Coordinates of N, CA and C in Angstrom, one line a residue:
M1 N 0.9 -1.2 0.0 CA 0.0 0.0 0.0 C 0.9 1.2 0.0
S2 N 0.6 2.2 -0.9 CA 1.4 3.4 -1.0 C 1.1 4.3 0.2
E3 N 2.1 5.3 0.3 CA 1.9 6.3 1.4 C 0.7 7.1 1.2
K4 N 0.3 7.4 -0.1 CA -0.9 8.2 -0.3 C -2.1 7.5 0.1
Q5 N -2.2 6.2 -0.3 CA -3.3 5.3 0.1 C -3.5 5.2 1.6
T6 N -2.3 5.1 2.3 CA -2.3 5.0 3.8 C -2.9 6.3 4.4
R7 N -2.5 7.4 3.8 CA -3.0 8.7 4.3 C -4.5 8.8 4.1
L8 N -5.0 8.4 2.9 CA -6.4 8.4 2.6 C -7.2 7.5 3.5
S9 N -6.6 6.3 3.8 CA -7.3 5.3 4.6 C -7.4 5.9 6.0
A10 N -6.3 6.5 6.5 CA -6.3 7.1 7.9 C -7.4 8.2 8.0
S11 N -7.4 9.1 7.0 CA -8.3 10.2 7.0 C -9.8 9.7 6.9
T12 N -10.0 8.6 6.1 CA -11.3 8.0 6.0 C -11.8 7.5 7.4
R13 N -10.9 6.8 8.1 CA -11.2 6.2 9.4 C -11.5 7.3 10.4
I14 N -10.7 8.4 10.3 CA -11.0 9.5 11.3 C -12.3 10.2 11.0
R15 N -12.6 10.3 9.7 CA -13.9 10.9 9.3 C -15.1 10.0 9.8
N16 N -14.9 8.7 9.6 CA -16.0 7.8 10.0 C -16.1 7.8 11.6
Y17 N -15.0 7.9 12.3 CA -15.1 8.0 13.7 C -15.8 9.3 14.1
F18 N -15.5 10.4 13.5 CA -16.2 11.6 13.8 C -17.7 11.6 13.5
L19 N -18.0 11.0 12.4 CA -19.5 10.9 12.1 C -20.2 10.0 13.0
T20 N -19.5 8.9 13.4 CA -20.1 8.0 14.4 C -20.3 8.7 15.8
G21 N -19.3 9.4 16.2 CA -19.4 10.2 17.4 C -20.5 11.3 17.3
L22 N -20.6 11.9 16.1 CA -21.6 12.9 16.0 C -23.0 12.3 16.1
I23 N -23.2 11.1 15.5 CA -24.5 10.5 15.6 C -24.9 10.2 17.0
I24 N -23.9 9.9 17.8 CA -24.2 9.5 19.2 C -24.4 10.8 20.1
C25 N -23.5 11.8 19.9 CA -23.5 13.0 20.7 C -24.6 14.0 20.4
A26 N -24.8 14.2 19.1 CA -25.7 15.3 18.6 C -27.1 15.1 19.2
P27 N -27.8 13.9 19.0 CA -29.1 13.7 19.6 C -29.2 13.9 21.1
L28 N -28.1 13.4 21.8 CA -28.1 13.6 23.3 C -28.0 15.1 23.6
A29 N -27.1 15.8 22.9 CA -26.9 17.3 23.2 C -28.2 18.1 22.9
I30 N -28.8 17.8 21.8 CA -30.0 18.5 21.4 C -31.1 18.2 22.4
T31 N -31.3 17.0 22.7 CA -32.3 16.6 23.7 C -32.1 17.3 25.1
A32 N -30.9 17.3 25.5 CA -30.6 17.9 26.8 C -30.8 19.4 26.7
Y33 N -30.4 20.0 25.6 CA -30.6 21.5 25.4 C -32.1 21.8 25.4
L34 N -32.9 21.1 24.6 CA -34.3 21.4 24.5 C -35.0 21.1 25.9
T35 N -34.7 20.1 26.6 CA -35.2 19.8 27.9 C -34.9 20.9 28.9
W36 N -33.6 21.3 28.9 CA -33.2 22.4 29.8 C -33.9 23.7 29.5
S37 N -34.0 24.0 28.2 CA -34.7 25.2 27.7 C -36.1 25.2 28.2
F38 N -36.8 24.1 28.0 CA -38.2 24.0 28.4 C -38.4 24.2 29.9
I39 N -37.5 23.6 30.7 CA -37.5 23.8 32.2 C -37.3 25.2 32.6
M40 N -36.3 25.9 32.0 CA -36.0 27.3 32.3 C -37.2 28.2 31.8
W41 N -37.8 27.8 30.7 CA -38.9 28.7 30.2 C -40.1 28.6 31.2
V42 N -40.4 27.4 31.7 CA -41.5 27.2 32.6 C -41.2 27.9 33.9
D43 N -39.9 27.7 34.4 CA -39.5 28.4 35.6 C -39.6 29.9 35.5
G44 N -39.2 30.4 34.4 CA -39.3 31.9 34.3 C -40.7 32.4 34.2
W45 N -41.6 31.6 33.8 CA -43.0 32.0 33.7 C -43.8 31.8 35.0
V46 N -43.4 30.8 35.8 CA -44.2 30.5 37.0 C -43.6 31.2 38.2
K47 N -42.3 31.2 38.4 CA -41.7 31.7 39.6 C -42.1 33.1 40.0
P48 N -42.2 34.0 39.0 CA -42.6 35.4 39.4 C -44.0 35.5 40.0
Y49 N -44.8 34.5 39.8 CA -46.2 34.5 40.4 C -46.2 33.8 41.8
L50 N -45.1 33.2 42.2 CA -45.1 32.5 43.5 C -45.0 33.5 44.6
P51 N -45.7 33.3 45.7 CA -45.4 34.2 46.9 C -44.0 34.1 47.3
A52 N -43.4 35.2 47.8 CA -42.0 35.2 48.2 C -41.6 34.1 49.2
V53 N -42.5 33.8 50.1 CA -42.2 32.8 51.2 C -42.1 31.4 50.6
Y54 N -42.7 31.2 49.5 CA -42.7 29.8 48.9 C -41.7 29.7 47.7
N55 N -41.0 30.8 47.4 CA -40.0 30.8 46.3 C -38.7 30.5 46.9
P56 N -38.0 29.4 46.7 CA -36.8 29.1 47.4 C -35.6 30.0 46.9
D57 N -35.8 30.6 45.7 CA -34.7 31.5 45.2 C -34.5 32.7 46.1
N58 N -35.5 33.0 47.0 CA -35.4 34.2 47.8 C -34.6 34.0 49.1
Y59 N -34.4 32.7 49.5 CA -33.6 32.5 50.7 C -32.6 31.4 50.5
L60 N -32.3 30.9 49.3 CA -31.2 30.0 49.0 C -30.2 30.8 48.2
P61 N -28.9 30.4 48.4 CA -27.8 31.1 47.6 C -27.7 30.6 46.2
F62 N -28.6 29.7 45.8 CA -28.6 29.2 44.4 C -30.0 29.0 44.0
S63 N -30.2 28.9 42.7 CA -31.5 28.7 42.1 C -31.8 27.2 42.0
I64 N -33.0 26.8 42.1 CA -33.4 25.4 42.0 C -34.1 25.2 40.6
P65 N -33.4 24.6 39.6 CA -34.0 24.4 38.3 C -35.1 23.4 38.4
G66 N -36.2 23.7 37.8 CA -37.4 22.8 37.7 C -38.4 23.0 38.8
F67 N -38.1 23.9 39.8 CA -39.1 24.2 40.8 C -40.4 24.8 40.3
G68 N -40.2 25.7 39.3 CA -41.4 26.3 38.6 C -42.2 25.2 37.9
L69 N -41.5 24.3 37.2 CA -42.2 23.2 36.5 C -42.9 22.3 37.4
L70 N -42.3 22.0 38.5 CA -43.0 21.1 39.5 C -44.2 21.8 40.1
T71 N -44.1 23.1 40.4 CA -45.2 23.9 40.9 C -46.4 23.9 39.9
A72 N -46.0 24.1 38.6 CA -47.0 24.1 37.6 C -47.8 22.7 37.5
L73 N -47.0 21.6 37.6 CA -47.6 20.3 37.5 C -48.6 20.1 38.7
V74 N -48.1 20.5 39.9 CA -49.0 20.3 41.1 C -50.2 21.2 40.9
F75 N -50.1 22.4 40.5 CA -51.2 23.3 40.3 C -52.2 22.8 39.3
I76 N -51.8 22.3 38.2 CA -52.7 21.7 37.1 C -53.4 20.5 37.7
T77 N -52.7 19.7 38.4 CA -53.3 18.5 39.0 C -54.4 18.8 40.0
V78 N -54.1 19.8 40.9 CA -55.1 20.3 41.9 C -56.3 20.9 41.2
V79 N -56.1 21.6 40.1 CA -57.2 22.2 39.3 C -58.1 21.1 38.8
G80 N -57.4 20.0 38.2 CA -58.2 18.9 37.7 C -59.0 18.2 38.8
F81 N -58.3 18.1 40.0 CA -59.0 17.4 41.1 C -60.2 18.2 41.6
L82 N -60.1 19.5 41.7 CA -61.2 20.4 42.1 C -62.3 20.4 41.1
T83 N -61.9 20.3 39.8 CA -62.9 20.4 38.7 C -63.8 19.1 38.7
A84 N -63.3 18.0 39.2 CA -64.0 16.7 39.2 C -65.2 16.7 40.1
N85 N -65.3 17.6 41.0 CA -66.5 17.6 41.9 C -67.5 18.6 41.4
L86 N -68.7 18.6 42.0 CA -69.8 19.4 41.6 C -69.5 20.9 41.7
I87 N -68.9 21.3 42.8 CA -68.6 22.7 42.9 C -67.6 23.2 41.9
G88 N -66.6 22.4 41.6 CA -65.6 22.8 40.6 C -66.3 22.8 39.2
R89 N -67.1 21.9 38.9 CA -67.8 21.9 37.6 C -68.7 23.1 37.4
T90 N -69.3 23.5 38.5 CA -70.2 24.7 38.5 C -69.4 25.9 38.2
I91 N -68.2 26.0 38.9 CA -67.4 27.2 38.7 C -66.9 27.3 37.2
V92 N -66.4 26.1 36.7 CA -65.9 26.0 35.3 C -67.1 26.4 34.4
A93 N -68.3 25.9 34.6 CA -69.4 26.2 33.7 C -69.7 27.7 33.7
Y94 N -69.6 28.3 34.9 CA -69.9 29.7 35.0 C -68.8 30.5 34.2
G95 N -67.5 30.1 34.4 CA -66.4 30.8 33.7 C -66.6 30.6 32.2
E96 N -67.0 29.5 31.7 CA -67.2 29.3 30.3 C -68.3 30.1 29.8
S97 N -69.4 30.2 30.6 CA -70.5 31.1 30.2 C -70.1 32.5 30.0
V98 N -69.2 33.0 30.9 CA -68.7 34.3 30.7 C -67.8 34.5 29.4
L99 N -67.0 33.5 29.2 CA -66.1 33.5 28.0 C -67.0 33.4 26.7
N100 N -68.1 32.7 26.8 CA -69.0 32.6 25.6 C -69.6 33.9 25.2
R101 N -69.6 34.9 26.1 CA -70.2 36.2 25.8 C -69.2 37.1 25.1
M102 N -67.9 36.7 25.0 CA -66.9 37.5 24.4 C -66.6 37.0 23.0
P103 N -67.0 37.9 22.0 CA -66.9 37.4 20.6 C -65.6 36.8 20.1
L104 N -64.5 37.4 20.4 CA -63.2 36.9 19.9 C -62.7 35.9 20.8
I105 N -62.8 36.1 22.1 CA -62.2 35.1 23.1 C -62.9 33.8 23.0
R106 N -64.2 33.7 22.8 CA -64.9 32.5 22.9 C -64.4 31.5 21.7
G107 N -64.2 32.1 20.5 CA -63.7 31.3 19.4 C -62.3 30.7 19.7
I108 N -61.4 31.5 20.3 CA -60.1 31.0 20.6 C -60.2 29.9 21.7
Y109 N -61.0 30.2 22.7 CA -61.1 29.2 23.8 C -61.7 27.9 23.4
K110 N -62.8 28.0 22.6 CA -63.5 26.7 22.2 C -62.6 25.9 21.3
G111 N -61.8 26.6 20.4 CA -60.9 25.9 19.5 C -59.8 25.1 20.2
L112 N -59.2 25.9 21.2 CA -58.1 25.3 22.0 C -58.6 24.2 22.9
K113 N -59.8 24.4 23.5 CA -60.3 23.3 24.3 C -60.6 22.1 23.6
Q114 N -61.2 22.2 22.4 CA -61.5 21.0 21.6 C -60.3 20.3 21.2
I115 N -59.2 21.0 20.8 CA -57.9 20.4 20.4 C -57.4 19.6 21.6
F116 N -57.3 20.2 22.8 CA -56.8 19.5 24.0 C -57.6 18.3 24.4
Q117 N -58.9 18.4 24.3 CA -59.8 17.3 24.6 C -59.6 16.2 23.6
T118 N -59.4 16.5 22.4 CA -59.2 15.4 21.4 C -57.8 14.7 21.6
V119 N -56.8 15.5 21.9 CA -55.5 14.9 22.0 C -55.2 14.2 23.3
L120 N -55.8 14.8 24.4 CA -55.4 14.3 25.7 C -56.4 13.4 26.4
A121 N -57.7 13.4 25.9 CA -58.7 12.5 26.5 C -58.3 11.1 26.4
E122 N -58.4 10.4 27.6 CA -58.0 9.0 27.6 C -58.9 8.1 26.8
Q123 N -60.2 8.4 26.6 CA -61.1 7.6 25.9 C -60.9 7.8 24.4
N124 N -60.1 8.7 23.9 CA -59.9 9.0 22.5 C -58.7 8.3 22.0
N125 N -58.8 7.7 20.8 CA -57.6 7.0 20.2 C -57.0 7.8 19.1
S126 N -56.8 9.1 19.3 CA -56.3 9.9 18.3 C -54.8 9.5 17.9
F127 N -54.6 9.5 16.6 CA -53.3 9.2 16.0 C -52.7 7.9 16.7
N128 N -53.5 6.9 16.7 CA -53.0 5.6 17.3 C -52.6 4.6 16.2
R129 N -52.7 5.0 14.9 CA -52.4 4.1 13.8 C -51.8 5.0 12.7
A130 N -51.0 4.3 11.9 CA -50.4 5.0 10.7 C -50.9 4.2 9.5
G131 N -51.0 4.9 8.3 CA -51.4 4.3 7.1 C -50.9 4.9 5.9
L132 N -51.3 4.4 4.7 CA -50.9 4.9 3.4 C -52.1 5.2 2.6
I133 N -52.1 6.3 1.9 CA -53.1 6.7 0.9 C -52.4 7.1 -0.3
E134 N -53.2 7.0 -1.4 CA -52.6 7.5 -2.7 C -52.9 9.0 -2.8
Y135 N -51.8 9.7 -2.7 CA -51.9 11.2 -2.7 C -50.5 11.8 -3.1
P136 N -50.4 12.8 -3.9 CA -51.5 13.6 -4.4 C -52.2 13.1 -5.7
R137 N -51.8 11.9 -6.2 CA -52.5 11.3 -7.3 C -52.3 9.8 -7.2
R138 N -53.0 9.1 -8.1 CA -53.0 7.7 -8.1 C -51.5 7.2 -8.5
G139 N -51.1 6.2 -7.7 CA -49.7 5.7 -8.0 C -48.7 6.3 -7.1
I140 N -49.0 7.4 -6.4 CA -48.0 8.0 -5.4 C -48.6 7.9 -4.0
W141 N -47.9 7.3 -3.1 CA -48.4 7.0 -1.8 C -47.8 7.9 -0.8
S142 N -48.6 8.3 0.2 CA -48.2 9.2 1.3 C -48.5 8.6 2.6
M143 N -47.7 8.9 3.6 CA -47.9 8.5 5.0 C -48.9 9.4 5.6
V144 N -49.9 8.8 6.4 CA -50.9 9.5 7.1 C -51.0 8.9 8.5
F145 N -51.6 9.8 9.4 CA -51.9 9.3 10.7 C -53.4 9.3 10.8
L146 N -54.0 8.2 11.2 CA -55.4 8.0 11.4 C -55.9 8.7 12.6
A147 N -56.8 9.7 12.4 CA -57.3 10.5 13.6 C -58.5 9.8 14.2
T148 N -59.7 9.8 13.5 CA -60.9 9.3 14.0 C -61.9 9.1 12.9
E149 N -63.1 8.5 13.3 CA -64.1 8.5 12.3 C -64.6 9.9 12.0
T150 N -64.9 10.1 10.7 CA -65.4 11.5 10.3 C -66.7 11.8 11.1
K151 N -66.8 13.0 11.6 CA -67.9 13.3 12.5 C -68.6 14.6 12.0
G152 N -69.8 14.8 12.6 CA -70.5 16.1 12.3 C -71.1 16.2 10.9
E153 N -71.2 17.5 10.5 CA -71.8 17.8 9.2 C -71.0 17.1 8.0
V154 N -69.6 17.1 8.2 CA -68.8 16.5 7.1 C -69.2 15.0 6.9
D155 N -69.4 14.3 8.0 CA -69.8 12.9 7.9 C -71.1 12.7 7.3
S156 N -72.1 13.6 7.7 CA -73.4 13.5 7.2 C -73.5 13.8 5.7
R157 N -72.7 14.8 5.3 CA -72.7 15.1 3.8 C -72.1 14.0 3.0
L158 N -71.0 13.4 3.5 CA -70.3 12.4 2.8 C -71.1 11.1 2.8
H159 N -71.8 10.8 3.9 CA -72.7 9.6 3.9 C -73.8 9.7 2.9
D160 N -74.3 10.9 2.8 CA -75.4 11.2 1.7 C -74.8 10.9 0.4
A161 N -73.5 11.1 0.2 CA -72.9 10.8 -1.1 C -72.4 9.4 -1.2
G162 N -72.7 8.5 -0.2 CA -72.4 7.1 -0.2 C -70.9 6.8 0.2
E163 N -70.3 7.7 0.9 CA -68.9 7.6 1.3 C -68.8 7.3 2.8
D164 N -68.0 6.2 3.2 CA -67.7 5.9 4.5 C -66.2 6.4 4.7
T165 N -66.0 7.5 5.4 CA -64.7 8.1 5.4 C -64.1 8.1 6.8
I166 N -62.7 8.2 6.8 CA -62.0 8.4 8.1 C -61.2 9.7 8.0
S167 N -61.1 10.4 9.1 CA -60.3 11.7 9.1 C -58.9 11.3 9.3
V168 N -58.0 11.7 8.4 CA -56.6 11.4 8.6 C -55.8 12.7 8.5
F169 N -54.6 12.7 9.1 CA -53.7 13.8 9.1 C -52.5 13.4 8.2
L170 N -52.3 14.2 7.2 CA -51.2 14.0 6.3 C -50.0 15.0 6.6
P171 N -49.0 14.5 7.3 CA -47.9 15.4 7.8 C -47.0 15.8 6.6
T172 N -46.3 16.9 6.8 CA -45.3 17.3 5.9 C -43.9 16.9 6.4
T173 N -42.9 16.9 5.5 CA -41.6 16.5 5.8 C -40.7 17.7 5.7
P174 N -39.7 18.0 6.6 CA -39.4 17.2 7.8 C -40.2 17.6 9.0
N175 N -41.1 18.5 8.9 CA -41.9 19.0 10.1 C -43.2 18.4 10.1
P176 N -43.4 17.4 10.9 CA -44.7 16.7 10.9 C -45.8 17.4 11.7
T177 N -45.5 18.6 12.3 CA -46.5 19.3 13.1 C -47.4 20.1 12.1
S178 N -47.0 20.2 10.9 CA -47.9 20.9 9.9 C -48.3 19.8 8.9
G179 N -49.4 20.1 8.2 CA -49.9 19.1 7.2 C -51.3 19.4 6.8
F180 N -52.0 18.4 6.4 CA -53.4 18.5 5.8 C -54.3 17.6 6.5
L181 N -55.5 18.1 6.7 CA -56.6 17.2 7.2 C -57.4 16.7 6.0
L182 N -57.4 15.4 5.8 CA -58.1 14.8 4.7 C -59.2 13.8 5.2
F183 N -60.3 13.7 4.4 CA -61.4 12.8 4.7 C -61.3 11.7 3.6
V184 N -60.8 10.6 3.9 CA -60.5 9.5 3.0 C -61.4 8.4 3.1
P185 N -61.9 7.8 2.0 CA -62.7 6.6 2.1 C -62.0 5.5 2.8
R186 N -62.7 4.8 3.6 CA -62.0 3.7 4.4 C -61.3 2.7 3.5
Q187 N -61.9 2.3 2.4 CA -61.3 1.3 1.6 C -60.0 1.7 0.9
D188 N -59.8 3.0 0.9 CA -58.6 3.6 0.2 C -57.4 3.7 1.1
I189 N -57.5 3.3 2.3 CA -56.4 3.4 3.3 C -55.8 2.0 3.5
I190 N -54.5 1.9 3.4 CA -53.7 0.7 3.8 C -53.2 1.0 5.2
I191 N -53.6 0.2 6.2 CA -53.2 0.3 7.6 C -51.8 -0.4 7.7
L192 N -50.9 0.3 8.4 CA -49.5 -0.1 8.6 C -49.4 -0.8 10.0
D193 N -48.5 -1.7 10.1 CA -48.2 -2.3 11.4 C -47.3 -1.4 12.3
M194 N -46.5 -0.5 11.7 CA -45.6 0.3 12.4 C -46.4 1.3 13.3
T195 N -45.8 1.7 14.4 CA -46.5 2.6 15.4 C -46.4 4.0 14.8
V196 N -47.2 4.9 15.5 CA -47.2 6.3 15.0 C -45.9 6.9 15.3
E197 N -45.2 6.5 16.4 CA -43.9 7.1 16.6 C -42.9 6.7 15.5
E198 N -42.9 5.4 15.1 CA -42.1 5.0 14.0 C -42.4 5.7 12.7
A199 N -43.7 5.9 12.4 CA -44.0 6.6 11.2 C -43.6 8.0 11.3
A200 N -43.7 8.7 12.4 CA -43.2 10.0 12.6 C -41.7 10.1 12.3
K201 N -40.9 9.2 12.8 CA -39.5 9.2 12.6 C -39.2 9.1 11.1
M202 N -40.0 8.2 10.4 CA -39.8 8.1 9.0 C -40.1 9.4 8.2
V203 N -41.2 10.1 8.7 CA -41.5 11.3 8.0 C -40.5 12.4 8.3
I204 N -40.0 12.5 9.5 CA -39.0 13.5 9.9 C -37.7 13.3 9.1
S205 N -37.3 12.1 9.0 CA -36.0 11.7 8.3 C -36.2 11.7 6.8
A206 N -37.4 12.0 6.3 CA -37.6 11.9 4.8 C -37.3 10.5 4.3
G207 N -37.7 9.5 5.1 CA -37.6 8.1 4.6 C -36.2 7.5 4.9
L208 N -35.3 8.3 5.5 CA -33.9 7.7 5.7 C -33.9 6.7 6.9
V209 N -34.8 7.0 7.9 CA -34.9 6.1 9.0 C -36.2 5.3 8.9
A210 N -36.1 4.0 8.7 CA -37.3 3.2 8.5 C -37.3 2.1 9.6
P211 N -38.5 1.9 10.2 CA -38.5 0.8 11.3 C -38.3 -0.6 10.7
E212 N -38.0 -1.5 11.5 CA -37.9 -2.9 11.1 C -39.3 -3.4 10.5
Y213 N -39.2 -4.0 9.4 CA -40.4 -4.4 8.7 C -41.1 -5.7 9.3
H214 N -42.3 -5.5 9.7 CA -43.1 -6.6 10.3 C -44.4 -6.9 9.6
A215 N -44.7 -6.0 8.6 CA -46.0 -6.1 7.9 C -46.2 -7.4 7.1
K216 N -47.4 -7.8 6.9 CA -47.7 -9.0 6.2 C -47.8 -8.6 4.7
T217 N -46.6 -8.8 4.0 CA -46.5 -8.3 2.7 C -47.5 -8.9 1.7
E218 N -47.6 -10.2 1.7 CA -48.5 -10.8 0.8 C -50.0 -10.4 1.0
E219 N -50.4 -10.3 2.3 CA -51.8 -9.9 2.6 C -52.1 -8.5 2.1
L220 N -51.1 -7.6 2.4 CA -51.3 -6.2 1.9 C -51.4 -6.1 0.4
A221 N -50.5 -6.8 -0.3 CA -50.4 -6.8 -1.7 C -51.7 -7.4 -2.3
K222 N -52.2 -8.4 -1.7 CA -53.4 -9.1 -2.2 C -54.6 -8.1 -2.0
E223 N -54.7 -7.4 -0.9 CA -55.8 -6.4 -0.7 C -55.7 -5.3 -1.7
A224 N -54.5 -4.8 -1.9 CA -54.3 -3.7 -2.9 C -54.7 -4.2 -4.3
L225 N -54.3 -5.4 -4.6 CA -54.7 -6.0 -6.0 C -56.2 -6.1 -6.1
E226 N -56.8 -6.7 -5.0 CA -58.3 -6.8 -5.1 C -59.0 -5.5 -5.2
R227 N -58.5 -4.5 -4.5 CA -59.1 -3.2 -4.6 C -59.0 -2.6 -6.0
R228 N -57.8 -2.8 -6.6 CA -57.6 -2.3 -8.0 C -58.5 -3.0 -8.9
E229 N -58.7 -4.3 -8.8 CA -59.6 -5.1 -9.7 C -61.0 -4.6 -9.5
Q230 N -61.4 -4.3 -8.3 CA -62.8 -3.9 -8.1 C -63.0 -2.5 -8.7
E231 N -62.0 -1.6 -8.7 CA -62.1 -0.3 -9.3 C -62.2 -0.5 -10.8
K232 N -61.4 -1.4 -11.4 CA -61.4 -1.6 -12.8 C -62.8 -2.2 -13.2
S233 N -63.3 -3.1 -12.4 CA -64.6 -3.6 -12.7 C -65.7 -2.6 -12.7
Q234 N -65.7 -1.7 -11.7 CA -66.6 -0.6 -11.6 C -66.5 0.4 -12.7
T235 N -65.3 0.7 -13.1 CA -65.1 1.6 -14.2 C -65.6 1.0 -15.5
A236 N -65.3 -0.3 -15.7 CA -65.8 -1.0 -16.9 C -67.3 -1.1 -17.0
A237 N -68.0 -1.3 -15.8 CA -69.4 -1.3 -15.7 C -70.0 0.0 -16.1
E238 N -69.4 1.1 -15.6 CA -69.9 2.4 -15.9 C -69.8 2.8 -17.4

């Protein structure tokens, strides 16, 4: 091996070592930074409202990170506990009745409350499955998160048109927090075995990170083929 090849081999190994270390260290550093930033943000928002006697920063020579976050968690839990009884529900109902009289505020409050109820309610199975739909045209498949059965006026109108649809969220890459709400016929969705978290990783990485494959390939292919044959038969009949 020549001296030039030896130098290239050594530089290649060093580069590979660096990239390997970056893959290990970067996610840890970013996770630690985001976690610390969130704790500091909550502390900075909560601590100014604490009575001086209960704020440890006023009588300790150092600050306690996370005390504001802990206080916020306890406060939210207490509010939930108080709201669970009759008196608490009465107070909440009165407060909501006041908000409903405010033209701009009531729209914001109702929208945010509905979002939180949908996402956090234990009885709701929001985004518990991932699937594939043909979008934006036939032959091109996109990853979607299944939200819920279509509800309300949209469901009524689509049922009148003979459609049984599911509300799905089509995320964008690499930012899955934005996307499109689509009402897709149930038979046009291929349900995936992967979890929502695995599907989100795939979306964020633009397909570079794919979970281990466990799906029943033959069964899915058969279903897709049967669906295509049915569509061809319907088209021919028309």
